[in-house]
Coordinates of C-alpha atoms and ligand atoms in Angstrom, one line a residue:
M1 CA 7.6 293.1 149.0
A2 CA 7.3 291.8 152.5
Y3 CA 4.0 291.8 154.3
A4 CA 3.3 293.2 157.8
I5 CA 0.6 292.8 160.4
K6 CA -0.2 295.3 163.2
A7 CA -2.8 295.3 165.9
P8 CA -3.5 296.6 169.5
A9 CA -1.6 294.6 172.1
R10 CA -4.8 293.4 173.7
Y11 CA -8.6 293.6 173.0
V12 CA -11.3 292.9 175.6
Q13 CA -15.0 293.0 174.9
G14 CA -18.1 292.2 176.9
A15 CA -21.2 293.5 178.7
G16 CA -20.3 295.4 181.8
E17 CA -16.5 295.0 181.1
L18 CA -15.8 298.6 182.2
D19 CA -16.0 297.2 185.8
N20 CA -13.0 295.0 184.9
L21 CA -10.8 297.9 183.8
G22 CA -8.6 297.6 186.9
L23 CA -8.0 293.9 186.4
N24 CA -7.0 294.5 182.8
T25 CA -4.7 297.4 183.5
K26 CA -2.9 296.1 186.6
K27 CA 0.4 295.7 184.7
I28 CA 0.0 298.7 182.4
G29 CA 0.3 301.5 185.0
S30 CA -0.7 302.8 188.4
K31 CA -1.7 306.4 187.9
F32 CA -3.9 306.8 184.8
F33 CA -4.4 310.2 183.1
T34 CA -8.1 309.7 182.1
I35 CA -9.4 311.8 179.3
V36 CA -13.2 311.9 179.2
S37 CA -15.9 314.5 178.5
A38 CA -17.8 316.1 181.5
G39 CA -20.9 314.0 180.6
G40 CA -18.9 310.8 180.3
Q41 CA -17.3 311.4 183.7
K42 CA -20.7 311.9 185.2
R43 CA -22.0 308.7 183.6
F44 CA -19.2 306.3 184.3
G45 CA -16.3 308.2 186.0
D46 CA -17.0 306.5 189.4
R47 CA -16.9 303.1 187.8
I48 CA -13.4 303.8 186.4
T49 CA -12.1 305.1 189.7
A50 CA -13.6 302.1 191.6
S51 CA -12.3 299.5 189.2
L52 CA -8.8 300.9 189.2
A53 CA -8.8 301.2 193.0
A54 CA -9.3 297.5 193.4
T55 CA -5.5 297.3 193.0
E56 CA -3.9 299.1 195.9
G57 CA -2.5 302.5 195.0
H58 CA -4.0 302.6 191.5
T59 CA -5.8 305.9 190.7
A60 CA -7.4 307.9 187.9
V61 CA -6.6 311.6 187.3
F62 CA -9.5 312.9 185.3
A63 CA -8.9 315.5 182.5
T64 CA -12.1 317.0 180.9
F65 CA -12.2 316.9 177.1
H66 CA -13.8 320.0 175.6
G67 CA -15.1 318.7 172.3
E68 CA -12.5 319.1 169.6
A69 CA -9.2 317.2 169.2
T70 CA -7.3 320.3 168.2
K71 CA -3.5 320.8 168.4
E72 CA -4.1 323.3 171.2
E73 CA -6.3 320.9 173.2
V74 CA -3.8 318.1 172.7
A75 CA -0.8 320.4 173.7
A76 CA -2.7 321.4 176.9
M77 CA -3.4 317.8 177.7
I78 CA 0.2 316.8 177.2
A79 CA 1.4 319.5 179.6
S80 CA -1.2 318.6 182.2
C81 CA -0.5 314.8 181.9
G82 CA 3.2 315.5 182.2
D83 CA 2.6 317.6 185.4
S84 CA 0.4 314.9 186.9
G85 CA 3.1 312.3 187.1
C86 CA 0.8 309.7 185.5
D87 CA 2.3 306.6 183.9
A88 CA -0.5 305.7 181.5
V89 CA -3.2 307.4 179.5
I90 CA -6.9 306.3 179.3
G91 CA -9.2 307.8 176.6
A92 CA -12.9 307.0 177.3
G93 CA -15.5 308.3 174.9
G94 CA -16.1 309.0 171.2
G95 CA -13.6 309.2 168.4
K96 CA -12.2 312.6 169.3
V97 CA -11.6 311.7 172.9
L98 CA -9.8 308.6 171.7
D99 CA -7.7 310.5 169.2
T100 CA -6.6 313.0 171.9
A101 CA -5.6 310.1 174.3
K102 CA -3.6 308.5 171.5
A103 CA -1.8 311.7 170.7
V104 CA -1.0 312.5 174.4
A105 CA 0.3 308.9 175.1
D106 CA 2.4 309.0 172.0
S107 CA 4.0 312.4 172.8
L108 CA 4.9 311.3 176.4
N109 CA 5.8 307.7 175.4
L110 CA 3.1 306.3 177.8
P111 CA 0.9 303.2 177.2
C112 CA -2.5 304.0 176.0
V113 CA -5.8 302.4 177.0
I114 CA -8.8 303.0 174.8
I115 CA -12.4 302.7 176.0
P116 CA -14.9 303.5 173.1
T117 CA -18.4 304.5 174.1
A118 CA -19.8 304.1 170.6
A119 CA -19.2 301.7 167.7
S120 CA -19.4 304.3 165.0
N121 CA -16.0 304.0 163.2
D122 CA -12.6 302.3 163.0
A123 CA -10.8 304.7 165.4
P124 CA -10.4 302.5 168.5
C125 CA -8.2 299.8 167.2
T126 CA -5.8 301.9 165.1
G127 CA -2.6 303.8 165.9
V128 CA -3.9 306.9 164.1
A129 CA -4.8 310.1 165.9
V130 CA -6.8 312.5 163.7
L131 CA -6.3 316.2 164.8
Y132 CA -8.7 319.0 163.8
N133 CA -8.8 322.8 163.8
D134 CA -11.4 324.8 165.7
A135 CA -13.8 324.6 162.7
G136 CA -13.7 320.8 162.9
V137 CA -11.6 320.4 159.7
V138 CA -9.0 317.6 159.7
V139 CA -5.5 319.1 159.9
K140 CA -3.3 316.1 160.6
A141 CA -3.5 312.3 160.9
L142 CA -0.8 311.5 163.4
M143 CA 0.7 307.9 163.1
T144 CA 1.6 306.9 166.7
K145 CA 4.7 304.8 167.4
H146 CA 2.6 302.1 169.1
D147 CA -0.9 300.8 168.8
P148 CA -3.1 301.0 171.9
E149 CA -1.9 298.8 174.8
L150 CA -5.5 297.8 175.5
V151 CA -8.8 298.4 173.8
L152 CA -11.6 297.7 176.3
V153 CA -15.1 297.6 174.9
D154 CA -18.1 297.5 177.3
T155 CA -21.0 296.4 175.0
E156 CA -23.5 297.8 177.5
L157 CA -22.1 301.3 176.9
I158 CA -22.1 300.7 173.1
A159 CA -25.7 299.6 173.1
A160 CA -26.7 302.6 175.2
A161 CA -25.3 305.0 172.5
P162 CA -27.7 306.3 169.8
E163 CA -28.7 303.8 167.1
R164 CA -27.5 306.1 164.3
L165 CA -23.9 305.8 165.6
F166 CA -24.1 302.1 165.6
A167 CA -25.4 302.2 162.0
C168 CA -22.5 304.4 161.1
G169 CA -20.1 301.8 162.4
L170 CA -21.8 299.3 160.1
G171 CA -21.2 301.6 157.2
D172 CA -17.5 302.1 158.0
A173 CA -17.1 298.3 158.5
L174 CA -19.0 297.5 155.2
S175 CA -16.1 299.1 153.3
T176 CA -13.3 297.1 155.0
F177 CA -13.4 293.9 152.9
F178 CA -13.9 295.6 149.5
E179 CA -11.1 298.0 150.1
A180 CA -8.8 295.3 151.4
R181 CA -9.6 293.0 148.4
A182 CA -8.6 295.8 146.0
C183 CA -5.4 296.5 147.9
H184 CA -4.5 292.8 148.1
K185 CA -5.2 292.3 144.4
N186 CA -3.1 295.3 143.4
G187 CA -0.1 294.7 145.7
V188 CA -0.7 298.0 147.6
K189 CA 1.3 298.8 150.8
C190 CA -1.1 299.1 153.7
M191 CA -0.8 301.0 157.0
A192 CA 1.0 298.1 158.7
R193 CA 3.9 299.1 156.3
G194 CA 3.9 296.0 154.1
Q195 CA 1.7 294.3 151.5
V196 CA -1.7 293.0 152.5
S197 CA -1.2 289.6 154.2
N198 CA -3.6 286.7 154.0
T199 CA -4.4 287.4 157.7
G200 CA -5.3 291.0 156.9
L201 CA -7.6 289.9 154.0
M202 CA -9.2 287.2 156.1
M203 CA -10.0 289.6 158.9
A204 CA -11.6 292.0 156.5
R205 CA -13.7 289.1 155.0
L206 CA -14.8 287.9 158.4
C207 CA -15.8 291.4 159.2
Y208 CA -18.1 291.4 156.1
D209 CA -19.5 288.0 156.8
I210 CA -20.5 288.9 160.4
L211 CA -22.1 292.1 159.2
I212 CA -24.2 290.3 156.7
R213 CA -25.2 287.6 159.1
D214 CA -25.8 289.6 162.3
G215 CA -25.7 293.3 161.5
R216 CA -29.5 293.8 161.0
N217 CA -30.4 291.9 164.2
A218 CA -27.8 293.8 166.1
L219 CA -29.2 297.2 165.0
D220 CA -32.7 296.1 166.1
A221 CA -31.4 295.1 169.5
V222 CA -29.4 298.4 169.9
R223 CA -32.6 300.3 169.1
E224 CA -33.9 298.9 172.4
H225 CA -30.5 299.2 174.1
K226 CA -30.1 295.5 174.5
V227 CA -26.9 293.5 174.3
T228 CA -27.5 290.2 172.4
R229 CA -25.2 287.7 170.8
A230 CA -25.7 289.5 167.4
V231 CA -24.7 292.7 169.1
E232 CA -21.5 291.1 170.5
N233 CA -20.6 289.6 167.1
T234 CA -21.3 292.8 165.3
V235 CA -19.3 295.0 167.7
E236 CA -16.4 292.6 167.2
A237 CA -16.8 293.2 163.5
T238 CA -17.2 297.0 163.6
I239 CA -14.7 297.9 166.3
Y240 CA -12.0 295.1 166.1
L241 CA -12.1 293.5 162.7
S242 CA -12.9 296.7 160.8
G243 CA -10.2 298.6 162.5
V244 CA -7.5 296.0 162.3
G245 CA -8.8 295.0 158.9
F246 CA -8.3 298.4 157.5
V247 CA -4.9 298.9 159.1
N248 CA -3.8 295.5 157.6
G249 CA -5.9 295.6 154.5
G250 CA -5.7 299.1 153.2
L251 CA -8.2 301.6 151.8
A252 CA -9.5 302.2 148.3
V253 CA -12.4 304.1 146.7
A254 CA -15.0 304.0 149.5
H255 CA -12.8 306.2 151.9
A256 CA -11.7 308.4 149.0
V257 CA -15.4 309.2 148.3
N258 CA -15.9 310.1 152.0
D259 CA -13.0 312.5 151.7
G260 CA -14.4 314.0 148.5
L261 CA -17.9 314.5 150.0
A262 CA -16.4 316.9 152.5
Y263 CA -16.5 319.3 149.6
E264 CA -20.3 319.0 149.2
P265 CA -21.7 321.3 152.0
Q266 CA -25.1 319.6 151.8
C267 CA -23.5 316.4 153.2
H268 CA -22.1 318.2 156.3
D269 CA -24.5 316.5 158.7
M270 CA -23.5 313.0 157.5
Y271 CA -21.2 310.9 159.6
H272 CA -18.0 309.2 158.3
G273 CA -19.5 305.7 158.1
E274 CA -22.5 307.0 156.2
K275 CA -20.4 308.7 153.5
V276 CA -18.1 305.6 153.4
A277 CA -21.1 303.4 152.8
F278 CA -22.1 305.4 149.7
G279 CA -18.4 305.1 148.7
V280 CA -18.8 301.3 148.8
M281 CA -21.5 301.5 146.2
T282 CA -19.3 303.9 144.1
Q283 CA -16.4 301.4 144.4
L284 CA -18.6 298.5 143.4
V285 CA -19.8 300.4 140.3
L286 CA -16.1 301.0 139.3
E287 CA -15.2 297.4 139.9
K288 CA -18.0 296.1 137.6
G289 CA -18.1 293.0 139.7
D290 CA -20.6 290.3 140.5
P291 CA -24.2 291.7 140.5
A292 CA -25.2 289.3 143.3
E293 CA -22.6 290.8 145.5
F294 CA -23.8 294.3 144.7
D295 CA -27.4 293.2 145.5
E296 CA -26.3 291.7 148.9
V297 CA -24.6 295.0 149.8
M298 CA -27.6 297.1 148.8
A299 CA -30.0 294.8 150.7
F300 CA -27.8 295.3 153.8
M301 CA -27.7 299.0 153.4
K302 CA -31.5 299.3 152.9
A303 CA -32.2 297.2 155.9
T304 CA -29.8 299.2 158.1
G305 CA -30.8 302.6 156.7
L306 CA -27.4 303.5 155.3
P307 CA -27.5 306.1 152.6
M308 CA -27.7 304.7 149.1
T309 CA -28.7 307.8 147.2
F310 CA -27.8 311.5 147.0
A311 CA -31.1 312.4 148.7
Q312 CA -30.3 310.1 151.6
L313 CA -26.9 311.8 151.9
G314 CA -28.6 315.1 152.5
I315 CA -28.2 316.4 148.9
K316 CA -31.5 318.0 148.2
E317 CA -30.5 319.7 145.0
L318 CA -27.8 318.1 142.8
N319 CA -25.0 320.6 142.4
H320 CA -22.8 319.2 139.6
E321 CA -20.0 321.6 140.4
N322 CA -19.8 320.5 144.0
L323 CA -20.1 316.9 143.0
H324 CA -17.3 317.2 140.5
K325 CA -15.1 318.8 143.1
A326 CA -15.8 315.9 145.4
A327 CA -14.9 313.5 142.5
E328 CA -11.7 315.4 141.9
I329 CA -10.7 315.2 145.5
A330 CA -11.5 311.5 145.6
A331 CA -9.5 310.8 142.5
G332 CA -6.5 312.9 143.7
P333 CA -3.0 311.6 143.2
K334 CA -2.6 310.8 147.0
E335 CA -6.1 309.4 147.5
S336 CA -6.7 305.8 148.3
A337 CA -9.0 305.4 145.3
R338 CA -5.8 305.0 143.2
N339 CA -5.3 301.7 145.1
L340 CA -8.2 300.3 143.0
I341 CA -7.4 301.9 139.6
A342 CA -4.0 303.5 139.3
D343 CA -5.0 305.9 136.5
L344 CA -8.5 306.7 137.8
T345 CA -9.9 310.1 136.7
A346 CA -12.2 312.5 138.4
D347 CA -14.8 311.8 135.6
D348 CA -14.6 308.1 136.4
V349 CA -15.5 308.8 140.1
Y350 CA -18.1 311.4 139.1
N351 CA -19.9 309.0 136.7
A352 CA -19.6 306.2 139.3
M353 CA -21.3 308.3 142.0
L354 CA -24.1 309.2 139.6
K355 CA -24.5 305.5 138.7
A356 CA -24.5 304.5 142.4
D357 CA -27.2 307.0 143.1
E358 CA -29.3 305.7 140.2
L359 CA -28.9 302.1 141.3
G360 CA -29.7 303.1 144.9
R361 CA -32.9 304.8 143.9
K362 CA -33.9 301.8 141.7
F363 CA -33.3 299.4 144.6
L364 CA -35.3 301.5 147.0
G365 CA -38.1 301.6 144.4
E366 CA -38.0 305.4 144.0
Ligands
ZN401 ZN1 -13.3 304.6 158.0

């Protein structure tokens, strides 16, 4: 089978880079439908307007995001974007703002500019828009026709976001290499609609190497809202390499475990990257690989506070029925866990999660 590679058209990252938005969007459009929360507009809306206005005639039309990327919210945004006569869409904010911007741009065939304000997951650099219902449950993952035209990351905004969000990004990025390695080995078709290329695998590996080298120091700096070299490197790993690495590298057990844990109500307060991180441990148990590699992963998770045990995932009382349901979902016929082991069973995942919890407790000295 052929291999394929897919990525945003352009990626820009640096401290204070939001003020260069206008320079970077000169050729993308002139009237920008800008989706942002009320709080976001207050914090940096003026900077967006000023930066765009540096080019004569370039303006922003702000649209306030109300909190959920639902079909209704997206439909309303599409109508209002259409009425506005804008020729490009900007999404500036967290994952749900970005998903909404991607869906609006896709529907109207407009170029999309993505400005993430946190480095908490893989959303910015992918052409996937996840839509939810009012209760916050995922109803659809829309594959857009094009990847974002520009992803602009201002590392000062990223370092100003809560430390836990930054750690979640480390968790999501921790999975990228292990999942890509499984997909590469097993000849799986990835989201770029081809087999995993050497490039895809290499990006995923670089993501992991940067995390292990700089991730801890970066988290320490973000705790004090500082942008250091380690922060810049780590943001490149968590926003660019992890996103593009997953699109071109594929998913396996770690993300399937995240999907399964949605069925354990005690985990509801956990973020995507936190559940994925526990999924990495589950995958490594199933792979029965190099113990030194497992130790390196656990040392990283311990140092960055990522959940290594059920207790850290918010599971106060182990409910075997819920956990088995989570394992069933994770091992489902359409789940990415099958990319690691084609005939994986729910019991395999269930036992691997129990083992991961046991190893995590041991590693933490509990
Ligand atoms: Zn993810």
